[in-house]
Coordinates of C-alpha atoms and ligand atoms in Angstrom, one line a residue:
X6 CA 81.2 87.3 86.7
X7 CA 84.8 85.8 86.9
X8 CA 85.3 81.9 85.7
X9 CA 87.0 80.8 88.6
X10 CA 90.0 78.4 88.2
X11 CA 91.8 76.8 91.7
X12 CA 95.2 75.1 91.3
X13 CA 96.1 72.9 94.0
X14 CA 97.9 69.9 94.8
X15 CA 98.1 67.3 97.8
X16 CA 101.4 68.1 98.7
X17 CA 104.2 70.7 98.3
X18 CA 106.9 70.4 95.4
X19 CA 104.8 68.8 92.8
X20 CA 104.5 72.0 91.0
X21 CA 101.4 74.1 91.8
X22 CA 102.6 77.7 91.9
X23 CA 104.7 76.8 88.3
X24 CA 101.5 75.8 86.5
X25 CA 99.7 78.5 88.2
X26 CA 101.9 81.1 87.4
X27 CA 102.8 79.9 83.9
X28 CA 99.2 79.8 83.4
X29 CA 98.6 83.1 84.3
X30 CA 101.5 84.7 81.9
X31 CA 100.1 82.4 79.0
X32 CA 96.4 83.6 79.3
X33 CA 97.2 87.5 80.0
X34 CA 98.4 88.1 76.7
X35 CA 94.8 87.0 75.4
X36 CA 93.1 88.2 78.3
X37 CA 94.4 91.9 78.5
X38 CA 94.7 92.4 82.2
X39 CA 91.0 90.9 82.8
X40 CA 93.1 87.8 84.5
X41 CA 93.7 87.6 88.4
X42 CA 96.0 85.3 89.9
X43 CA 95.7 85.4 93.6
X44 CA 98.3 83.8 96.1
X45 CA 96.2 81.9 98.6
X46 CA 99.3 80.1 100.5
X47 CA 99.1 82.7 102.8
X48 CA 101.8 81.1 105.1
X49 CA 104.2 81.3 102.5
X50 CA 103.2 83.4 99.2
X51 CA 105.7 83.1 96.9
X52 CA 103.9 83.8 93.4
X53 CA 105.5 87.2 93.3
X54 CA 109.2 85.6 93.1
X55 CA 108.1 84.9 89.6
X56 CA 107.3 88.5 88.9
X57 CA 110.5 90.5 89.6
X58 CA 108.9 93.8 87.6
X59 CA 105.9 93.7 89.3
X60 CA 105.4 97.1 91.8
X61 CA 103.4 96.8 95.1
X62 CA 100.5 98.9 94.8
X63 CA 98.8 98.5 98.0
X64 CA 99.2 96.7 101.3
X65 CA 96.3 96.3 103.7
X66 CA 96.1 94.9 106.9
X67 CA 93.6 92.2 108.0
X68 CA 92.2 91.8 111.3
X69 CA 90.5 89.7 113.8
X70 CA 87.8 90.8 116.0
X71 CA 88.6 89.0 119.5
X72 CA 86.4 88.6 122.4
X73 CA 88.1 89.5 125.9
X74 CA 87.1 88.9 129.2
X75 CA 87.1 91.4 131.7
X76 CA 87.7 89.8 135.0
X77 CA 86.1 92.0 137.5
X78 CA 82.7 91.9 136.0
X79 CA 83.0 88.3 135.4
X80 CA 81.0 85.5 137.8
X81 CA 82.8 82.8 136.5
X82 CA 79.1 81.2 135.0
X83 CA 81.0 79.2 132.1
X84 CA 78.1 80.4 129.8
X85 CA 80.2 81.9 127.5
X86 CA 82.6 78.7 127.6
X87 CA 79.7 76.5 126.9
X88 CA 78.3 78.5 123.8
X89 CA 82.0 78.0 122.4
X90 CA 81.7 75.4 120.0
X91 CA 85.9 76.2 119.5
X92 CA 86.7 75.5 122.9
X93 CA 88.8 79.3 122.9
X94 CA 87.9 80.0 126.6
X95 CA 88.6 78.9 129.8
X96 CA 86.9 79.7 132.9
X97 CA 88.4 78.4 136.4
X98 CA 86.0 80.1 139.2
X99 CA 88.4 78.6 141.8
X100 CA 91.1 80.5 140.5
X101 CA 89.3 83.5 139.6
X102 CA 90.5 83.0 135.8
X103 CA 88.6 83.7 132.6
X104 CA 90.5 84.0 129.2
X105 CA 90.3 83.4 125.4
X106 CA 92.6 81.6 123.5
X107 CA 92.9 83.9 120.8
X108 CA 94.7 81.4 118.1
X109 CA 91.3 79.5 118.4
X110 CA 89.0 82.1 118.3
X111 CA 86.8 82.3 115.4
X112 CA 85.5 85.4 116.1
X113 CA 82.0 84.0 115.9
X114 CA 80.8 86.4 118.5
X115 CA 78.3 83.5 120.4
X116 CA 79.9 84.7 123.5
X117 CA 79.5 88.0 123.6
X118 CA 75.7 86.9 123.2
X119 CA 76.0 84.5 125.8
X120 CA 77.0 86.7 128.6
X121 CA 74.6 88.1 130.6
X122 CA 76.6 90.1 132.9
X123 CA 78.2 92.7 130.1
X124 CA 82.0 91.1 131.0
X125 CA 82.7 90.7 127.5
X126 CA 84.2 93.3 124.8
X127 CA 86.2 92.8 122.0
X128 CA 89.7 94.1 120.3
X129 CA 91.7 94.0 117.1
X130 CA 94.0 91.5 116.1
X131 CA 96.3 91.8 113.1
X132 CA 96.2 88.6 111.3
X133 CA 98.2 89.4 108.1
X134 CA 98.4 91.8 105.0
X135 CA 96.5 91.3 101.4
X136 CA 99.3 92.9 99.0
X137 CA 98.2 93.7 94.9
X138 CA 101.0 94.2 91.8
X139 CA 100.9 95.5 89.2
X140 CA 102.5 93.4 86.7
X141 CA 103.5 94.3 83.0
X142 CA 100.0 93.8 82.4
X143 CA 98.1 95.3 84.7
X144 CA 97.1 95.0 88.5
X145 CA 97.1 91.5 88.2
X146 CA 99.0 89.8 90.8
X147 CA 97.3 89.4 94.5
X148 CA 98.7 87.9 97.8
X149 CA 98.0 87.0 101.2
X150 CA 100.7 86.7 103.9
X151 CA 99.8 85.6 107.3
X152 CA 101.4 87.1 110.2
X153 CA 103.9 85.0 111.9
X154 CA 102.5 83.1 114.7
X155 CA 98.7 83.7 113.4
X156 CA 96.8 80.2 112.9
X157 CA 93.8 82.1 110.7
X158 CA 94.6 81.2 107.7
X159 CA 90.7 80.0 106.7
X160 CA 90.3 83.7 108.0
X161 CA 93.2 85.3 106.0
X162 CA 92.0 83.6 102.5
X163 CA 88.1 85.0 103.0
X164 CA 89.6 88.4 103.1
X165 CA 91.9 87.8 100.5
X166 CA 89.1 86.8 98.4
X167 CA 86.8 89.2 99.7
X168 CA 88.9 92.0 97.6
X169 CA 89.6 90.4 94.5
X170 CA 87.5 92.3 92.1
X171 CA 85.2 89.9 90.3
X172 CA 84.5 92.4 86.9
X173 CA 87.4 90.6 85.7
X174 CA 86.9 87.6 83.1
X175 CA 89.0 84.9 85.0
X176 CA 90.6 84.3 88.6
X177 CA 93.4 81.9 89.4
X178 CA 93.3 80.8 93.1
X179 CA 96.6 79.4 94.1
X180 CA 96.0 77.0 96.4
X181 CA 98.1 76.3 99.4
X182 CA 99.5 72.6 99.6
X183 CA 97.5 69.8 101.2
X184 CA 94.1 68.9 102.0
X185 CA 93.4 71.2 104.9
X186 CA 90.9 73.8 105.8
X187 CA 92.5 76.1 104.2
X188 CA 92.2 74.4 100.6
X189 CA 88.9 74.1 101.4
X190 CA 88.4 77.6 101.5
X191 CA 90.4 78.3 98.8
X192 CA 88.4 75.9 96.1
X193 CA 85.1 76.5 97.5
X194 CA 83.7 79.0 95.1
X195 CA 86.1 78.0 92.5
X196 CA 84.4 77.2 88.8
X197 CA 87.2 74.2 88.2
X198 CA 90.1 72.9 89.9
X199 CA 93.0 71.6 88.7
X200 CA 94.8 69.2 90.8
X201 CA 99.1 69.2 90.2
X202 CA 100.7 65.7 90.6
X203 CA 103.4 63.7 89.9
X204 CA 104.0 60.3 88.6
X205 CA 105.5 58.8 92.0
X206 CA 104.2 56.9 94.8
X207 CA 104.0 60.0 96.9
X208 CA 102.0 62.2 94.3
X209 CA 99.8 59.0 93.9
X210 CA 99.2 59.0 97.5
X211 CA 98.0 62.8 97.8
X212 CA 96.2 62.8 94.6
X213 CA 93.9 60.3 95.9
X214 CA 93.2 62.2 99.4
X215 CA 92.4 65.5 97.1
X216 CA 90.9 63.6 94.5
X217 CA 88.3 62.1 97.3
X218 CA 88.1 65.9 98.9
X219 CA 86.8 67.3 95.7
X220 CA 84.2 64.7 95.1
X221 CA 83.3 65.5 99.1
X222 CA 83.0 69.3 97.7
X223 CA 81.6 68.4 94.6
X224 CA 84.0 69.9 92.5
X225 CA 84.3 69.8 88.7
X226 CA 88.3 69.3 88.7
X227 CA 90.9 67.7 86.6
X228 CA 94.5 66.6 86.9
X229 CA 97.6 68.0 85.4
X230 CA 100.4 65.2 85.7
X231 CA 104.4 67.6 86.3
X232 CA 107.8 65.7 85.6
X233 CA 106.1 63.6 83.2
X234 CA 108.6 61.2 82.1
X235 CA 109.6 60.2 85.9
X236 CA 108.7 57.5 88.2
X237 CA 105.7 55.4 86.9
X238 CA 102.5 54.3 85.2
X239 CA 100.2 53.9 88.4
X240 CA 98.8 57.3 88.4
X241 CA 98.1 57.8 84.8
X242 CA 96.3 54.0 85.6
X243 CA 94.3 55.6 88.8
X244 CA 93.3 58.8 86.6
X245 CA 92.3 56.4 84.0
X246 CA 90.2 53.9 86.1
X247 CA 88.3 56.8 88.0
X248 CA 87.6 58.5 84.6
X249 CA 89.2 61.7 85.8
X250 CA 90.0 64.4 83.3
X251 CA 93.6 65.0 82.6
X252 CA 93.8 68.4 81.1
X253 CA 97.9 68.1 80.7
X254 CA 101.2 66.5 81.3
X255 CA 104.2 68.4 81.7
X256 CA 107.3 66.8 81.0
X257 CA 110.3 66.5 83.2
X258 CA 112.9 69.0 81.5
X259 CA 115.8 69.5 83.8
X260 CA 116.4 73.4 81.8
X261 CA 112.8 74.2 83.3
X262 CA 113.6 73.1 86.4
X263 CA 116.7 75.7 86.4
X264 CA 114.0 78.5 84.7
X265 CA 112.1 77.6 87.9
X266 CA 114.9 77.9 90.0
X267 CA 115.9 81.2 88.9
X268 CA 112.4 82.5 89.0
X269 CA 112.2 82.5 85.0
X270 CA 108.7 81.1 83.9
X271 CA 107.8 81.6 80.6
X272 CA 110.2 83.9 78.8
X273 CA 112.6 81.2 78.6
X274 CA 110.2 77.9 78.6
X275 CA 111.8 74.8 76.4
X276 CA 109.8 74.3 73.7
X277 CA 108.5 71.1 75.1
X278 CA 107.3 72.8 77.8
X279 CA 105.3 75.3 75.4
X280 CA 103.8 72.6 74.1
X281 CA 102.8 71.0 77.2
X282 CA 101.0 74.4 78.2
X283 CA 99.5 75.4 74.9
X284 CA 98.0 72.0 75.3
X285 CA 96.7 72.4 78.6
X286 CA 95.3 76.3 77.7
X287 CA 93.6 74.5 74.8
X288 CA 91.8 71.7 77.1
X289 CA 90.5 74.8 79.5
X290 CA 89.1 76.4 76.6
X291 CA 87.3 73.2 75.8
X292 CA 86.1 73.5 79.7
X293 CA 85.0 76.9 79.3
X294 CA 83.1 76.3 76.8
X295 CA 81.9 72.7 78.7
X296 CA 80.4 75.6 81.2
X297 CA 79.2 77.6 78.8
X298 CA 82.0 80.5 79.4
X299 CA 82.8 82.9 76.7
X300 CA 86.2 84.3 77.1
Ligands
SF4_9 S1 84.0 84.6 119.5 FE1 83.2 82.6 119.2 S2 85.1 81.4 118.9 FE2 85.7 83.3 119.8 S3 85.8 82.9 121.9 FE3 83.8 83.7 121.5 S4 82.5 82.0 121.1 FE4 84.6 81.2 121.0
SF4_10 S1 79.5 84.3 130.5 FE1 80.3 86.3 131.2 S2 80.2 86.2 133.4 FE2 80.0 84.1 132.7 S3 82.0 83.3 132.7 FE3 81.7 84.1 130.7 S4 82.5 86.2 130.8 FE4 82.2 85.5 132.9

C-alpha cells in the first residue's frame, strides 16, 4: 500500500506546487517510477507546467449522476425537497414548477427514493477530465481539471483519487489552496501532510486555520517554512510554542524564484536550495521510518 504524503498550504503563492513538484523529481530518481504525484487543484492544475516532456497518456471524463424531475408525473408533494439535506430542489405547486439545482446536487440519490410517484430519473453530467503523463520516469504525473462552471470539486478529487493506482510505493497529493472542502478531501486518506508557509503575517494567519484543520482531522502533519530569510520570527515562534514539526525551510533565493518562473524546478536548483530539499527528503525518511514505512 502507498505512503501517502498531502502538500498543502492555507493560501495560494506560498509555494505548494514548488515543494510538491520538486519533491517529486527528487524522490523518483530513488523511487524508480513507484512515485505518484497527483494534481488535486482541480480548478486550476498546473503541476504539468513543470513537466514540459511529459506526454498525455490518457484523458477520461468524469461525471455526475443528476436527478431530474419530470413535470407531468409530478404532484408537487415536496417529498423529494424535504429528503434533500442540499437544498438542490425546488418545488412551487402554485406554479406548477419542480427543478434541481444541479451545481448543488450531490448526487446522493435520497430523492429518487423519496418519490413515490416514479417522477424522478436521472442524467449525466460532465464534471471535468482526470489526465495521466508519462514523465521521463514513468506514468507518473496525474491531474484533475474541473469543467468550467462545475462547483464539484469534493466530487472531481474522489474520482481523481479513485484511479490513482495504489501498488505504487508513495503518492503525493497536491493540495489545492485553502481550508475548504476540497482540502479536506484531498488530505483525508493522506499518511502525512506537510503544510507550505511563509514567514509573514499573512502565511502566519493561514497556517494557524490549517494547522487547527488538521488537528480537527487528526492528521500527523508538519510545516515546511518557503522564502526563508523574509519577513519575520513569529511563525518559526508559533511552530515552536505548538511543538509542530518543521521538516524544512527553504530559503528566499531570487534565481529560484526565476527557475520557478520559467517552469525550471530542479535541473537548475541553487545549491542552497539543494540543500534545503535534501534536508527536507532526509526528515521524511526519518517519518517513514516514525510509521514504520520501508521505502
Ligand atoms: S440526489 Fe441528493 S443532493 Fe441531489 S437533488 Fe437528490 S436529494 Fe438532493
Ligand atoms: S417527490 Fe416526486 S411527486 Fe413529489 S414533488 Fe418530488 S418529484 Fe414531484
Amino acid at each position: 500500500m502507498a505512503y501517502k504524503i498531502a502538500i498543502a498550504s492555507g493560501k495560494g503563492g506560498t509555494g505548494k506546487t514548488t515543494v510538491a513538484v520538486s519533491l517529486y523529481k527528487m524522490l523518483c530518481r530513488e523511487l524508480e517510477g513507484q512515485i505518484r504525484l497527483v494534481d488535486c487543484d482541480v480548478e486550476e492544475p498546473n503541476d504539468s507546467i513543470f513537466f514540459p516532456e511529459a506526454k498525455k497518456v490518457s484523458e477520461e471524463e468524469v461525471r455526475q449522476r443528476i436527478p431530474k424531475i419530470n413535470v407531468a408525473d409530478c404532484t408537487f408533494c415536496r417529498q423529494c425537497a424535504d429528503y434533500c439535506e442540499f437544498n438542490a430542489i425546488v418545488v412551487l405547486p402554485s406554479a406548477g414548477f419542480a427543478e434541481v439545482n444541479s451545481s448543488l446536487c450531490h448526487s446522493c440519490g435520497a430523492c429518487l427514493e423519496a418519490c413515490n410517484y416514479g417522477a424522478i430519473t436521472e442524467y449525466d453530467q460532465v464534471i471535468g477530465k482526470v489526465s495521466c503523463y508519462q514523465t521521463s520516469v514513468g506514468e507518473g504525473l496525474m491531474e484533475g481539471r474541473l469543467k468550467i462552471g462545475s462547483a464539484m470539486q469534493t466530487l472531481l478529487i474522489k474520482e481523481l483519487k479513485k484511479k490513482v493506482p495504489l501498488n505504487v510505493e508513495m503518492i503525493l497529493y497536491d493540495a489545492p489552496p485553502g481550508t475548504s472542502c476540497s482540502v479536506v478531501e484531498t488530505t483525508n486518506d493522506s499518511d502525512y501532510v506537510l503544510l507550505v508557509t511563509e514567514p509573514t503575517p499573512f502565511g502566519l494567519h493561514d497556517l494557524k486555520l490549517t494547522v487547527d484543520l488538521m488537528k480537527e482531522l487528526g492528521k500527523d502533519f508538519g510545516v515546511i517554512i518557503n522564502k526563508a530569510g523574509m519577513g519575520n520570527d513569529d511563525v518559526y515562534r508559533f511552530v515552536e510554542e505548538n511543538a509542530i514539526d518543521l521538516v524544512g525551510e527553504i530559503p528566499f533565493v531570487s534565481a529560484f524564484a526565476s527557475c520557478y518562473a520559467q517552469g525550471n524546478l530542479v535541473e537548475d536548483m541553487p545549491m542552497e536550495i539543494t540543500d534545503a530539499f535534501n534536508a527536507i527528503v532526509e526528515k521524511l525518511r526519518h517519518r517513514l521510518l516514525v510509521d514504520k514505512v520501508s521505502l
